Structure formats: structure tokens, C-alpha cells
CSV table of C-alpha atoms in Angstrom, one decimal:
chain,number,residue,atom,x,y,z
A,1,MET,CA,-49.5,-98.0,82.5
A,2,GLY,CA,-46.3,-97.6,80.6
A,3,VAL,CA,-42.9,-99.3,80.5
A,4,PRO,CA,-39.8,-97.1,81.2
A,5,GLY,CA,-37.2,-96.9,78.5
A,6,PRO,CA,-33.7,-98.4,78.7
A,7,PHE,CA,-31.3,-96.7,81.0
A,8,PRO,CA,-27.7,-96.1,79.8
A,9,GLY,CA,-25.2,-98.3,81.5
A,10,SER,CA,-27.8,-100.9,82.6
A,11,PRO,CA,-26.8,-104.5,83.2
A,12,GLY,CA,-28.5,-105.3,80.0
A,13,ARG,CA,-25.7,-103.3,78.3
A,14,PRO,CA,-22.5,-104.5,80.1
A,15,ASP,CA,-20.2,-102.5,77.9
A,16,ALA,CA,-21.8,-99.2,78.7
A,17,PRO,CA,-20.1,-96.9,81.1
A,18,VAL,CA,-21.5,-96.3,84.6
A,19,PRO,CA,-23.9,-93.4,84.4
A,20,ASP,CA,-23.2,-90.1,86.1
A,21,ARG,CA,-25.2,-88.3,88.7
A,22,GLU,CA,-27.4,-86.4,86.2
A,23,GLU,CA,-28.3,-89.6,84.3
A,24,VAL,CA,-29.3,-91.3,87.6
A,25,ASP,CA,-31.4,-88.4,88.6
A,26,ARG,CA,-33.2,-88.4,85.2
A,27,ALA,CA,-33.8,-92.1,85.5
A,28,LEU,CA,-35.2,-91.7,89.0
A,29,GLU,CA,-37.4,-88.9,87.8
A,30,ARG,CA,-38.7,-91.1,84.9
A,31,LEU,CA,-39.4,-94.0,87.3
A,32,GLY,CA,-41.2,-91.7,89.7
A,33,ALA,CA,-43.5,-90.5,86.9
A,34,GLU,CA,-44.0,-94.1,86.0
A,35,TYR,CA,-44.8,-94.9,89.6
A,36,GLU,CA,-47.4,-92.2,89.8
A,37,ALA,CA,-49.0,-93.3,86.5
A,38,ILE,CA,-49.2,-96.9,87.7
A,39,GLU,CA,-50.7,-95.9,91.1
A,40,THR,CA,-53.3,-93.7,89.4
A,41,SER,CA,-54.3,-96.6,87.1
A,42,LEU,CA,-54.5,-99.0,89.9
A,43,LEU,CA,-56.6,-96.7,92.0
A,44,ALA,CA,-58.9,-96.0,89.0
A,45,LEU,CA,-59.2,-99.8,88.5
A,46,GLN,CA,-60.0,-100.2,92.2
A,47,ASP,CA,-62.8,-97.5,92.0
A,48,HIS,CA,-64.2,-98.5,88.6
A,49,ALA,CA,-68.0,-98.8,88.7
A,50,GLY,CA,-67.8,-102.0,86.6
A,51,ARG,CA,-65.6,-103.6,89.3
A,52,ARG,CA,-68.0,-102.8,92.1
A,53,LEU,CA,-70.8,-104.3,90.1
A,54,LEU,CA,-68.9,-107.4,89.4
A,55,GLU,CA,-68.0,-107.8,93.1
A,56,GLY,CA,-71.6,-107.5,94.1
A,57,ALA,CA,-73.2,-109.6,91.4
A,58,GLU,CA,-74.1,-113.3,91.5
A,59,LEU,CA,-72.1,-114.3,88.4
A,60,SER,CA,-72.2,-117.4,86.3
A,61,GLY,CA,-70.7,-118.9,83.2
A,62,THR,CA,-67.9,-117.2,81.4
A,63,THR,CA,-68.1,-114.0,83.5
A,64,LYS,CA,-67.7,-115.9,86.8
A,65,GLU,CA,-64.6,-117.7,85.5
A,66,ARG,CA,-63.0,-114.6,84.0
A,67,TRP,CA,-63.8,-112.4,86.9
A,68,ALA,CA,-62.3,-114.9,89.4
A,69,ALA,CA,-59.1,-114.9,87.3
A,70,ALA,CA,-59.2,-111.1,87.1
A,71,GLU,CA,-59.6,-110.8,90.9
A,72,ARG,CA,-56.5,-112.9,91.3
A,73,SER,CA,-54.7,-110.8,88.8
A,74,ILE,CA,-55.6,-107.6,90.7
A,75,THR,CA,-54.3,-109.0,93.9
A,76,VAL,CA,-51.0,-109.9,92.2
A,77,LEU,CA,-51.0,-106.4,90.7
A,78,TRP,CA,-50.9,-104.8,94.1
A,79,SER,CA,-48.2,-107.2,95.3
A,80,LEU,CA,-46.1,-106.3,92.2
A,81,PHE,CA,-46.8,-102.6,92.8
A,82,ASP,CA,-45.7,-102.9,96.4
A,83,ALA,CA,-42.5,-104.5,95.3
A,84,TYR,CA,-42.0,-101.8,92.7
A,85,THR,CA,-42.6,-99.1,95.3
A,86,ALA,CA,-40.1,-100.7,97.8
A,87,ALA,CA,-37.4,-101.0,95.1
A,88,LEU,CA,-37.9,-97.4,94.0
A,89,GLU,CA,-37.8,-96.1,97.6
A,90,SER,CA,-34.6,-98.0,98.2
A,91,ALA,CA,-33.1,-96.4,95.1
A,92,ARG,CA,-34.2,-92.9,96.3
A,93,GLU,CA,-32.8,-93.5,99.8
A,94,LEU,CA,-29.5,-94.5,98.3
A,95,ARG,CA,-29.4,-91.5,96.1
A,96,GLU,CA,-30.3,-89.1,98.9
A,97,ARG,CA,-27.3,-90.2,101.1
A,98,ARG,CA,-24.9,-88.0,99.3
A,99,ARG,CA,-25.2,-84.9,97.1
A,100,TRP,CA,-22.4,-86.2,95.0
A,101,PRO,CA,-22.6,-90.0,94.9
A,102,SER,CA,-19.5,-92.1,94.6
A,103,ALA,CA,-18.7,-94.5,91.8
A,104,GLU,CA,-19.8,-97.3,94.1
A,105,ASP,CA,-23.1,-95.6,94.8
A,106,LEU,CA,-23.7,-95.1,91.1
A,107,ALA,CA,-23.0,-98.7,90.3
A,108,GLU,CA,-25.3,-99.8,93.1
A,109,LEU,CA,-28.0,-97.4,91.9
A,110,THR,CA,-27.7,-98.8,88.4
A,111,GLU,CA,-28.2,-102.3,89.7
A,112,LEU,CA,-31.2,-101.2,91.7
A,113,LEU,CA,-32.8,-99.4,88.8
A,114,HIS,CA,-32.0,-101.8,86.0
A,115,GLY,CA,-30.8,-105.0,87.4
A,116,GLU,CA,-32.9,-108.0,88.3
A,117,GLY,CA,-32.7,-107.3,92.0
A,118,VAL,CA,-36.4,-107.2,93.0
A,119,THR,CA,-37.8,-110.5,94.5
A,120,VAL,CA,-41.5,-111.0,94.7
A,121,PRO,CA,-42.3,-114.4,96.2
A,122,GLY,CA,-45.1,-116.2,94.3
A,123,ALA,CA,-45.7,-113.3,91.9
A,124,ALA,CA,-47.7,-113.9,88.8
A,125,ALA,CA,-46.5,-113.2,85.3
A,126,ALA,CA,-48.6,-111.9,82.5
A,127,ASP,CA,-48.9,-115.4,81.1
A,128,GLY,CA,-49.0,-117.4,84.3
A,129,PRO,CA,-47.6,-117.7,87.8
A,130,ALA,CA,-43.9,-117.0,88.3
A,131,ARG,CA,-41.6,-119.3,90.2
A,132,PRO,CA,-41.3,-118.6,94.0
A,133,GLY,CA,-38.4,-116.2,94.6
A,134,GLU,CA,-38.1,-115.2,91.0
A,135,ARG,CA,-36.2,-112.0,90.5
A,136,PHE,CA,-37.3,-109.0,88.4
A,137,SER,CA,-36.0,-105.8,87.2
A,138,LEU,CA,-38.2,-102.7,87.6
A,139,GLU,CA,-38.9,-102.7,83.9
A,140,GLY,CA,-39.8,-106.4,84.1
A,141,LEU,CA,-42.2,-105.6,86.9
A,142,VAL,CA,-43.9,-102.9,84.9
A,143,ALA,CA,-44.2,-105.2,81.9
A,144,ARG,CA,-45.9,-107.8,84.0
A,145,MET,CA,-48.2,-105.3,85.7
A,146,ASN,CA,-49.1,-103.9,82.2
A,147,GLY,CA,-50.2,-107.4,81.1
A,148,LEU,CA,-52.2,-108.2,84.2
A,149,TYR,CA,-53.8,-104.7,84.2
A,150,ALA,CA,-54.9,-104.9,80.6
A,151,ARG,CA,-56.5,-108.3,81.1
A,152,SER,CA,-58.2,-107.3,84.3
A,153,LEU,CA,-59.4,-104.0,82.8
A,154,ASP,CA,-60.7,-105.8,79.7
A,155,VAL,CA,-63.0,-108.0,81.9
A,156,ILE,CA,-64.3,-105.0,83.9
A,157,VAL,CA,-64.8,-102.7,80.8
A,158,ALA,CA,-66.5,-105.4,78.8
A,159,ALA,CA,-68.9,-106.4,81.6
A,160,ASP,CA,-69.7,-102.7,82.4
A,161,ALA,CA,-70.4,-102.0,78.7
A,162,VAL,CA,-72.8,-104.9,78.4
A,163,TRP,CA,-74.5,-103.9,81.7
A,164,SER,CA,-74.7,-100.3,80.5
A,165,ALA,CA,-76.2,-101.2,77.1
A,166,LEU,CA,-78.5,-104.2,77.5
A,167,PRO,CA,-80.5,-104.2,80.8
A,168,ALA,CA,-81.9,-100.7,80.4
A,169,ARG,CA,-82.9,-101.5,76.8
A,170,ILE,CA,-84.5,-104.7,77.9
A,171,ASP,CA,-86.5,-102.9,80.6
A,172,LEU,CA,-87.7,-100.3,78.0
A,173,LEU,CA,-88.7,-103.1,75.6
A,174,SER,CA,-90.4,-105.0,78.5
A,175,ALA,CA,-92.4,-101.8,79.3
A,176,GLU,CA,-93.4,-101.5,75.7
A,177,LEU,CA,-94.3,-105.2,75.7
A,178,GLN,CA,-96.7,-104.7,78.7
A,179,ARG,CA,-98.4,-101.8,76.9
A,180,THR,CA,-98.8,-103.8,73.8
A,181,ARG,CA,-100.1,-106.8,75.7
A,182,SER,CA,-102.7,-104.7,77.5
A,183,LEU,CA,-103.8,-103.2,74.2
A,184,ALA,CA,-103.8,-106.6,72.5
A,185,HIS,CA,-106.0,-108.1,75.3
A,186,SER,CA,-108.5,-105.3,74.8
A,187,VAL,CA,-109.1,-106.3,71.2
A,188,GLY,CA,-109.1,-110.1,71.9
A,189,VAL,CA,-105.5,-110.9,71.0
A,190,ARG,CA,-104.9,-113.4,73.8
A,191,PRO,CA,-102.8,-116.5,74.2
A,192,GLY,CA,-104.6,-119.6,72.9
A,193,GLU,CA,-107.0,-117.4,70.9
A,194,HIS,CA,-104.6,-115.6,68.4
A,195,PRO,CA,-101.1,-116.4,67.2
A,196,ALA,CA,-99.9,-112.9,68.2
A,197,GLY,CA,-101.1,-113.5,71.7
A,198,ASP,CA,-98.9,-116.6,71.9
A,199,ASP,CA,-96.0,-114.6,70.4
A,200,LEU,CA,-96.4,-112.0,73.2
A,201,GLU,CA,-96.1,-114.7,75.9
A,202,ARG,CA,-93.1,-116.1,74.1
A,203,ILE,CA,-91.4,-112.7,73.9
A,204,THR,CA,-92.2,-112.0,77.6
A,205,GLU,CA,-90.5,-115.2,78.7
A,206,GLU,CA,-87.6,-114.5,76.3
A,207,LEU,CA,-87.0,-111.0,77.8
A,208,LEU,CA,-87.1,-112.4,81.3
A,209,ARG,CA,-84.5,-115.1,80.5
A,210,LEU,CA,-82.4,-112.6,78.6
A,211,ARG,CA,-82.3,-110.1,81.4
A,212,GLU,CA,-81.4,-112.8,84.0
A,213,ARG,CA,-78.6,-114.1,81.7
A,214,VAL,CA,-77.2,-110.6,81.0
A,215,ILE,CA,-77.1,-109.7,84.7
A,216,ALA,CA,-75.4,-113.0,85.7
A,217,ASP,CA,-73.1,-113.5,82.7
A,218,PRO,CA,-72.5,-110.2,80.8
A,219,LEU,CA,-69.4,-111.5,79.1
A,220,ALA,CA,-71.5,-114.1,77.3
A,221,PHE,CA,-72.9,-111.1,75.4
A,222,TRP,CA,-69.6,-109.5,74.5
A,223,VAL,CA,-68.1,-109.6,71.0
A,224,SER,CA,-64.4,-108.9,70.8
A,225,SER,CA,-63.1,-106.5,68.3
A,226,SER,CA,-62.7,-107.9,64.8
A,227,THR,CA,-59.7,-105.7,64.2
A,228,GLY,CA,-57.6,-107.7,66.6
A,229,SER,CA,-57.0,-104.8,68.9
A,230,SER,CA,-55.5,-105.7,72.3
A,231,ALA,CA,-56.8,-102.5,73.9
A,232,PRO,CA,-59.0,-103.2,77.0
A,233,GLY,CA,-62.6,-103.1,76.1
A,234,GLY,CA,-62.0,-103.6,72.4
A,235,GLY,CA,-65.4,-104.9,71.2
A,236,ARG,CA,-69.1,-104.4,71.5
A,237,PRO,CA,-72.1,-105.8,73.3
A,238,ASP,CA,-73.9,-108.6,71.3
A,239,THR,CA,-77.5,-107.4,71.0
A,240,GLY,CA,-78.7,-110.2,68.6
A,241,ARG,CA,-81.2,-111.8,71.0
A,242,TYR,CA,-82.6,-108.4,72.0
A,243,ASP,CA,-82.9,-107.2,68.4
A,244,ARG,CA,-84.8,-110.3,67.5
A,245,ALA,CA,-87.2,-109.8,70.3
A,246,ALA,CA,-87.6,-106.1,69.4
A,247,ARG,CA,-88.4,-107.0,65.8
A,248,ALA,CA,-90.9,-109.7,66.9
A,249,LEU,CA,-92.7,-107.2,69.1
A,250,GLU,CA,-92.8,-104.6,66.3
A,251,ASP,CA,-94.5,-107.2,64.1
A,252,ILE,CA,-97.1,-107.8,66.9
A,253,ARG,CA,-97.7,-104.1,67.3
A,254,ARG,CA,-98.5,-103.9,63.6
A,255,GLU,CA,-100.9,-106.9,63.9
A,256,VAL,CA,-102.6,-105.3,66.9
A,257,ALA,CA,-102.8,-101.9,65.1
A,258,ALA,CA,-104.5,-103.7,62.1
A,259,VAL,CA,-107.0,-105.3,64.5
A,260,LEU,CA,-107.7,-101.8,66.0
A,261,ASP,CA,-108.3,-100.5,62.6
A,262,VAL,CA,-110.8,-103.3,62.1
A,263,ARG,CA,-112.6,-102.4,65.3
A,264,GLN,CA,-112.8,-98.7,64.3
A,265,ASP,CA,-113.9,-99.4,60.8
A,266,ALA,CA,-115.9,-102.7,61.2
A,267,GLU,CA,-119.4,-101.3,60.8
A,268,ARG,CA,-118.6,-99.4,57.6
A,269,ARG,CA,-116.9,-102.5,56.1
A,270,LEU,CA,-119.8,-104.7,57.1
A,271,MET,CA,-122.3,-102.3,55.5
A,272,GLN,CA,-120.3,-102.2,52.3
A,273,LEU,CA,-120.1,-106.0,52.3
A,274,ARG,CA,-123.9,-106.2,52.7
A,275,ASP,CA,-124.4,-103.7,49.9
A,276,VAL,CA,-122.1,-105.6,47.5
A,277,LEU,CA,-123.7,-109.0,48.3
A,278,SER,CA,-127.2,-107.4,48.0
A,279,ARG,CA,-126.3,-106.0,44.5
A,280,ALA,CA,-124.9,-109.5,43.5
A,281,ASP,CA,-128.2,-111.1,44.7
A,282,ARG,CA,-130.3,-108.6,42.8
A,283,THR,CA,-128.3,-109.0,39.7
A,284,LEU,CA,-128.6,-112.8,39.9
A,285,THR,CA,-132.4,-112.4,40.4
A,286,GLU,CA,-132.5,-110.1,37.4
A,287,ALA,CA,-130.5,-112.7,35.4
A,288,ARG,CA,-132.9,-115.5,36.4
A,289,GLN,CA,-135.9,-113.4,35.3
A,290,ALA,CA,-134.1,-112.4,32.1
A,291,ARG,CA,-133.4,-116.1,31.4
A,292,GLY,CA,-137.1,-116.9,31.7
A,293,GLU,CA,-137.9,-114.0,29.3
A,294,VAL,CA,-135.3,-115.2,26.8
A,295,LEU,CA,-136.5,-118.8,26.9
A,296,ALA,CA,-140.1,-117.5,26.2
A,297,LYS,CA,-139.1,-115.0,23.5
A,298,ILE,CA,-136.1,-116.5,21.8
A,299,ALA,CA,-136.3,-119.9,20.1
A,300,ALA,CA,-133.4,-122.2,19.2
A,301,SER,CA,-131.0,-120.4,21.5
A,302,GLU,CA,-128.8,-121.9,24.3
A,303,VAL,CA,-129.2,-119.9,27.4
A,304,PRO,CA,-126.8,-120.6,30.3
A,305,ALA,CA,-128.3,-121.5,33.7
A,306,VAL,CA,-128.1,-119.0,36.5
A,307,SER,CA,-127.0,-120.1,40.0
A,308,GLY,CA,-128.5,-118.8,43.2
A,309,PRO,CA,-126.9,-116.5,45.8
A,310,SER,CA,-123.8,-117.8,47.5
A,311,THR,CA,-125.0,-119.4,50.8
A,312,ALA,CA,-121.5,-119.7,52.1
A,313,LEU,CA,-120.8,-115.9,51.7
A,314,HIS,CA,-124.0,-115.0,53.5
A,315,GLU,CA,-123.2,-117.4,56.3
A,316,GLN,CA,-119.7,-115.9,56.7
A,317,LEU,CA,-121.2,-112.4,56.6
A,318,ALA,CA,-123.5,-113.4,59.5
A,319,ALA,CA,-120.4,-114.8,61.3
A,320,ALA,CA,-118.6,-111.5,60.8
A,321,ALA,CA,-121.5,-109.6,62.3
A,322,ASP,CA,-121.5,-112.0,65.3
A,323,TYR,CA,-117.7,-111.4,65.8
A,324,ARG,CA,-118.4,-107.7,65.8
A,325,ARG,CA,-121.2,-108.0,68.4
A,326,ARG,CA,-118.9,-110.1,70.6
A,327,ALA,CA,-115.9,-107.8,70.1
A,328,GLN,CA,-113.8,-110.6,68.6
A,329,TRP,CA,-111.8,-108.2,66.5
A,330,HIS,CA,-108.9,-110.6,65.9
A,331,ARG,CA,-111.2,-113.1,64.3
A,332,LEU,CA,-113.1,-110.4,62.4
A,333,SER,CA,-110.0,-108.9,60.8
A,334,PRO,CA,-109.0,-111.8,58.5
A,335,LEU,CA,-112.6,-112.7,57.8
A,336,LEU,CA,-113.4,-109.2,56.5
A,337,ASP,CA,-110.3,-109.2,54.3
A,338,SER,CA,-111.4,-112.5,52.8
A,339,LEU,CA,-115.1,-111.5,52.5
A,340,GLU,CA,-114.3,-108.2,50.7
A,341,GLU,CA,-112.4,-110.0,48.0
A,342,ARG,CA,-114.9,-112.8,47.6
A,343,ALA,CA,-117.9,-110.4,47.6
A,344,GLU,CA,-116.5,-108.5,44.7
A,345,ASP,CA,-115.9,-111.7,42.8
A,346,GLU,CA,-119.5,-112.7,43.5
A,347,LEU,CA,-120.8,-109.4,42.1
A,348,HIS,CA,-118.6,-109.8,39.0
A,349,ARG,CA,-119.9,-113.3,38.5
A,350,ALA,CA,-123.5,-112.1,38.8
A,351,ARG,CA,-123.0,-109.4,36.2
A,352,GLU,CA,-121.4,-111.9,33.8
A,353,SER,CA,-124.4,-114.2,34.3
A,354,LEU,CA,-126.8,-111.4,33.4
A,355,THR,CA,-124.8,-110.4,30.4
A,356,ALA,CA,-124.6,-114.1,29.2
A,357,VAL,CA,-128.4,-114.7,29.5
A,358,THR,CA,-129.5,-111.4,27.9
A,359,ALA,CA,-127.1,-111.8,25.0
A,360,PRO,CA,-129.9,-113.2,22.7
A,361,LEU,CA,-132.2,-110.2,23.6
A,362,ALA,CA,-129.3,-107.9,22.7
A,363,VAL,CA,-128.8,-109.7,19.4
A,364,ARG,CA,-132.6,-109.4,18.7
A,365,ALA,CA,-132.5,-105.6,19.6
A,366,GLU,CA,-129.5,-105.1,17.2
A,367,LEU,CA,-131.3,-106.9,14.4
A,368,ARG,CA,-134.5,-104.8,15.0
A,369,GLY,CA,-132.4,-101.6,14.9
A,370,ARG,CA,-130.6,-102.7,11.7
A,371,LEU,CA,-134.0,-103.6,10.0
A,372,ASP,CA,-135.5,-100.2,10.9
A,373,ALA,CA,-132.4,-98.3,9.8
A,374,TYR,CA,-132.6,-99.9,6.3
A,375,ARG,CA,-136.3,-99.3,6.2
A,376,ALA,CA,-135.7,-95.6,6.8
A,377,LYS,CA,-133.0,-95.5,4.2
A,378,VAL,CA,-135.3,-97.1,1.6
A,379,ALA,CA,-138.1,-94.6,2.5
A,380,ARG,CA,-135.8,-91.6,2.0
A,381,HIS,CA,-135.2,-92.8,-1.6
A,382,GLY,CA,-139.0,-93.2,-2.2
A,383,MET,CA,-138.9,-97.0,-2.5
A,384,ALA,CA,-141.0,-97.9,0.6
A,385,ALA,CA,-143.8,-99.2,-1.6
A,386,ASP,CA,-141.5,-101.6,-3.6
A,387,PRO,CA,-143.4,-105.0,-3.5
A,388,LEU,CA,-140.2,-107.1,-3.0
A,389,LEU,CA,-138.8,-104.8,-0.3
A,390,THR,CA,-142.2,-104.7,1.4
A,391,GLU,CA,-142.5,-108.4,1.4
A,392,ARG,CA,-139.0,-109.0,2.7
A,393,TYR,CA,-139.4,-106.3,5.4
A,394,ASP,CA,-142.7,-107.7,6.6
A,395,LEU,CA,-141.2,-111.2,6.8
A,396,ALA,CA,-138.2,-110.0,8.8
A,397,ARG,CA,-140.4,-107.9,11.0
A,398,ARG,CA,-142.8,-110.7,11.8
A,399,MET,CA,-139.9,-112.9,12.8
A,400,LEU,CA,-138.3,-110.3,15.0
A,401,TRP,CA,-141.5,-109.2,16.8
A,402,SER,CA,-143.0,-112.6,17.2
A,403,ALA,CA,-142.4,-115.0,20.2
A,404,PRO,CA,-140.6,-117.2,20.3
A,405,CYS,CA,-138.2,-115.6,17.9
A,406,ASP,CA,-135.9,-117.8,15.8
A,407,LEU,CA,-132.8,-115.6,15.8
A,408,ARG,CA,-131.0,-117.5,13.1
A,409,ALA,CA,-134.0,-117.3,10.7
A,410,ALA,CA,-134.6,-113.7,11.6
A,411,GLU,CA,-131.0,-112.8,11.0
A,412,GLN,CA,-131.2,-114.4,7.5
A,413,ALA,CA,-134.4,-112.5,6.8
A,414,VAL,CA,-132.8,-109.2,7.8
A,415,TRP,CA,-129.8,-110.0,5.7
A,416,ARG,CA,-132.0,-110.7,2.6
A,417,TYR,CA,-133.9,-107.4,3.1
A,418,GLN,CA,-130.5,-105.6,3.3
A,419,GLN,CA,-129.4,-107.3,0.0
A,420,ALA,CA,-132.7,-106.4,-1.7
A,421,ALA,CA,-132.5,-102.8,-0.5
A,422,ALA,CA,-128.9,-102.5,-1.7
A,423,GLU,CA,-129.8,-103.8,-5.1
A,424,ALA,CA,-132.8,-101.5,-5.4
A,425,LEU,CA,-130.8,-98.5,-4.5
A,426,VAL,CA,-128.0,-99.0,-7.0
A,427,PRO,CA,-130.0,-97.9,-10.2
A,428,GLN,CA,-131.1,-94.7,-8.4
A,429,GLN,CA,-127.6,-93.9,-7.4
A,430,LEU,CA,-126.4,-94.4,-11.0
A,431,GLU,CA,-129.2,-92.2,-12.3
A,432,GLY,CA,-128.3,-89.5,-9.8
A,433,ARG,CA,-124.7,-89.5,-11.0
A,434,GLY,CA,-125.9,-89.3,-14.7
A,435,GLU,CA,-128.1,-86.3,-14.1
A,436,SER,CA,-125.3,-84.5,-12.3
């Protein structure tokens, strides 16, 4: 809806000459085009889908208040348009009386077209009701119609945009929610039994409330344009509550998918857990046996104690197997995650225990190997029958092959044999250099 431009010789310009016939005809033509544009806009407003929805809806809150004001504005719009139509028809009739209008006719036409000669009892202005019997120019009528039209259209376009954007998306999300809830129930994710089941109920209630509120009060979900534009419909639907519900449902879908993975892979994971715990138990048994051997064969050595199998882990493994039998996948999922980590820790602890208790045997084996290595070296140089070396070798060997073995004394005996062997080999090495 536009506003016609100033007309030469209008009452707003008292010094201007009275327009001639051509200028009056051009003004009438412009006003006729303006009339057609206004009529088209009003009819489009009347037939707008958003208006029909607003008229048939049970509104509340902000939308109810603004639509009531918009309906009053639309009623006033038609009253102003009727007055505009009557004034324009009067001007046309006056112009059509004579082919060549007189000066008096031209002056009267100027007053009709641009003077404040249109009276609309009780008409409303763009910013509030006008005084009864207030007079308007045609341009003033258009300006007031433009303001009322923009505000009315803004309400209709905003409500229609929200209704077009949100209810359908909420319905799609609700359908996805139902599918997720059905799948969740099949794997034991139910209200009161799993946090995700409680979250599903909460999201269901939230979507129901959200849809009811969007239908009844769409303008409560409209964010006006941040650019300050005054164009009708300048803004966007506020999808904040919908987006939060969608993100929460996505989190639940991932949780349910994880539970499904547990159901499909539960037997394999349980078998792996049994195997890991079995290896840990066997390792601990081996460590206890090794400890008894060390205590019997090694003297003067501190051997750490070896604990028994973890009763708690075996009890939890039995609970996990029970959850699987009862298809309580939502309980099985976190328990398996915890058990897998703790079972690996238990196996690592068992291996460390075995290493710790067998350390003295490893030391004895290393000393035996060292003693035999030096014995072989001495024999290669033809000194195996040396009395001192034979004496020290026999002493070290008796210590290392007797039970219980005193590791500290045996280590000293091996060291003394090494020293004697090294001293005996030095002259031979010097002789070898001299002969060469």
C-alpha cells in the first residue's frame, strides 16, 4: 500500500496555481492506481491463510491480545477504504461532468483530491483512535491505512510463520520420540528403572505442552528482527525450546544405541571377562605356588605375600551374567564397562605379584648362569684344575644348588670366584701378548 505523491496546487501549497485539466487527469489516474493497489492488498489480507487460522483458533496470551487489536484495525481499514473510495468516486464524477472543466471545477477537484475534505466518523489513526468527525485528505487516509495494514499484516504473517515452522517439526519429533521410546522399552530403558527412561517421559510432556502453547499463542514464539526493520513479518520463529528437546532426544537415542550394542555383544564381552579373570586367578595361583617354592629354596629373602582372587569382581561378573539372562541391558551396559577396566587391572596386579615373588629365583638363576659362564671361560684357558679356582667354584656351586639358598652369601661366593678367575687369567693374557 503506497502513499500518493504531492499534487501541484494542493491546499498544502497555497501559493501554487490551480492545476489544469491534464494535471487533474494525471492526479486522478495516480489515485486510481493507488486505489487498485489498496484494494488488492486488503483482499489479499482478507484471504490470507494466516488470518483464517487466527479466526478459527482458540488463542491465548500475547497472540489473543494482538489479534483482537488487529481485527479492530482491519475493520477500521475497510471503513477508511470505503471513505477513500467514496471521495475518489466523487472526484471522478465531478471531472466527468464536462470535457473541459471550468476554473471553479478545477478548484473544487483540487480540494477533493488534496484538501482535508473526507470525514470518517470514529476512524482510527495509525497510533490510536481519531476524534469523531475528524477530517482527512486522501493522502492522510492512505497514510493511516498503511500504518494499520502493516501492523495487522505483521501479526498475521508472524503467527502464520510460527504455525508453518513449529507444529510440523514438533509432530515429526514426537513421532521419532515414540519410535525411540518403543525401542528403549525393548531393552529395559523404562521410567523409574533408567535415567534415560525418565528423560523420555519428560521430553514427551514437554513436546505436548510446547505444541499446545504454539497453537494457542504462536506470537509468544516470534523473535522480531534485530535489524530494526519495520516490514511486516520481519523476524523469525523462536525454536529454542524445540531445539533443546531435539538435542535431549538425540542424547537418549545414543544411550539406547549403546544399550543395543551391549545386547548384541554381551556374550562375547562376558566370555572375554571370564577369560581375563581366569588368567588373573591362574596367575595368582602360580604366584602363591612360586612363593612357597621361594620360601623353601631361598633363605634370608623377603618374599611379598600374594592375595587371593578378587571376590567382588567375581560377584559382579555373576551379576552381569544374571542381567544378561533377564535382558536387563540398561543395567548390564555400565557394569560391563566397569568390569572390563577392573578385570584388566586385576590381571596386571596378578602378573606383578608373580614377578615380585619369583624375583629371588630369577636372581639365583642369573648367579648360576654367571658362575657357569666364568667356569667355561677358565676351562677354555686350561685352568679348570687350578686348586684355588676349583675350591671357590665348588663353594659357590654348593651355595647356589643347595636349599635353602642364601642369596647374599652365594652372590659373594660368585663374586670371589670371578675375581680369582680374572687374576688367574691375567698372566696368561700377558704371556700371549709377549709371544706374539
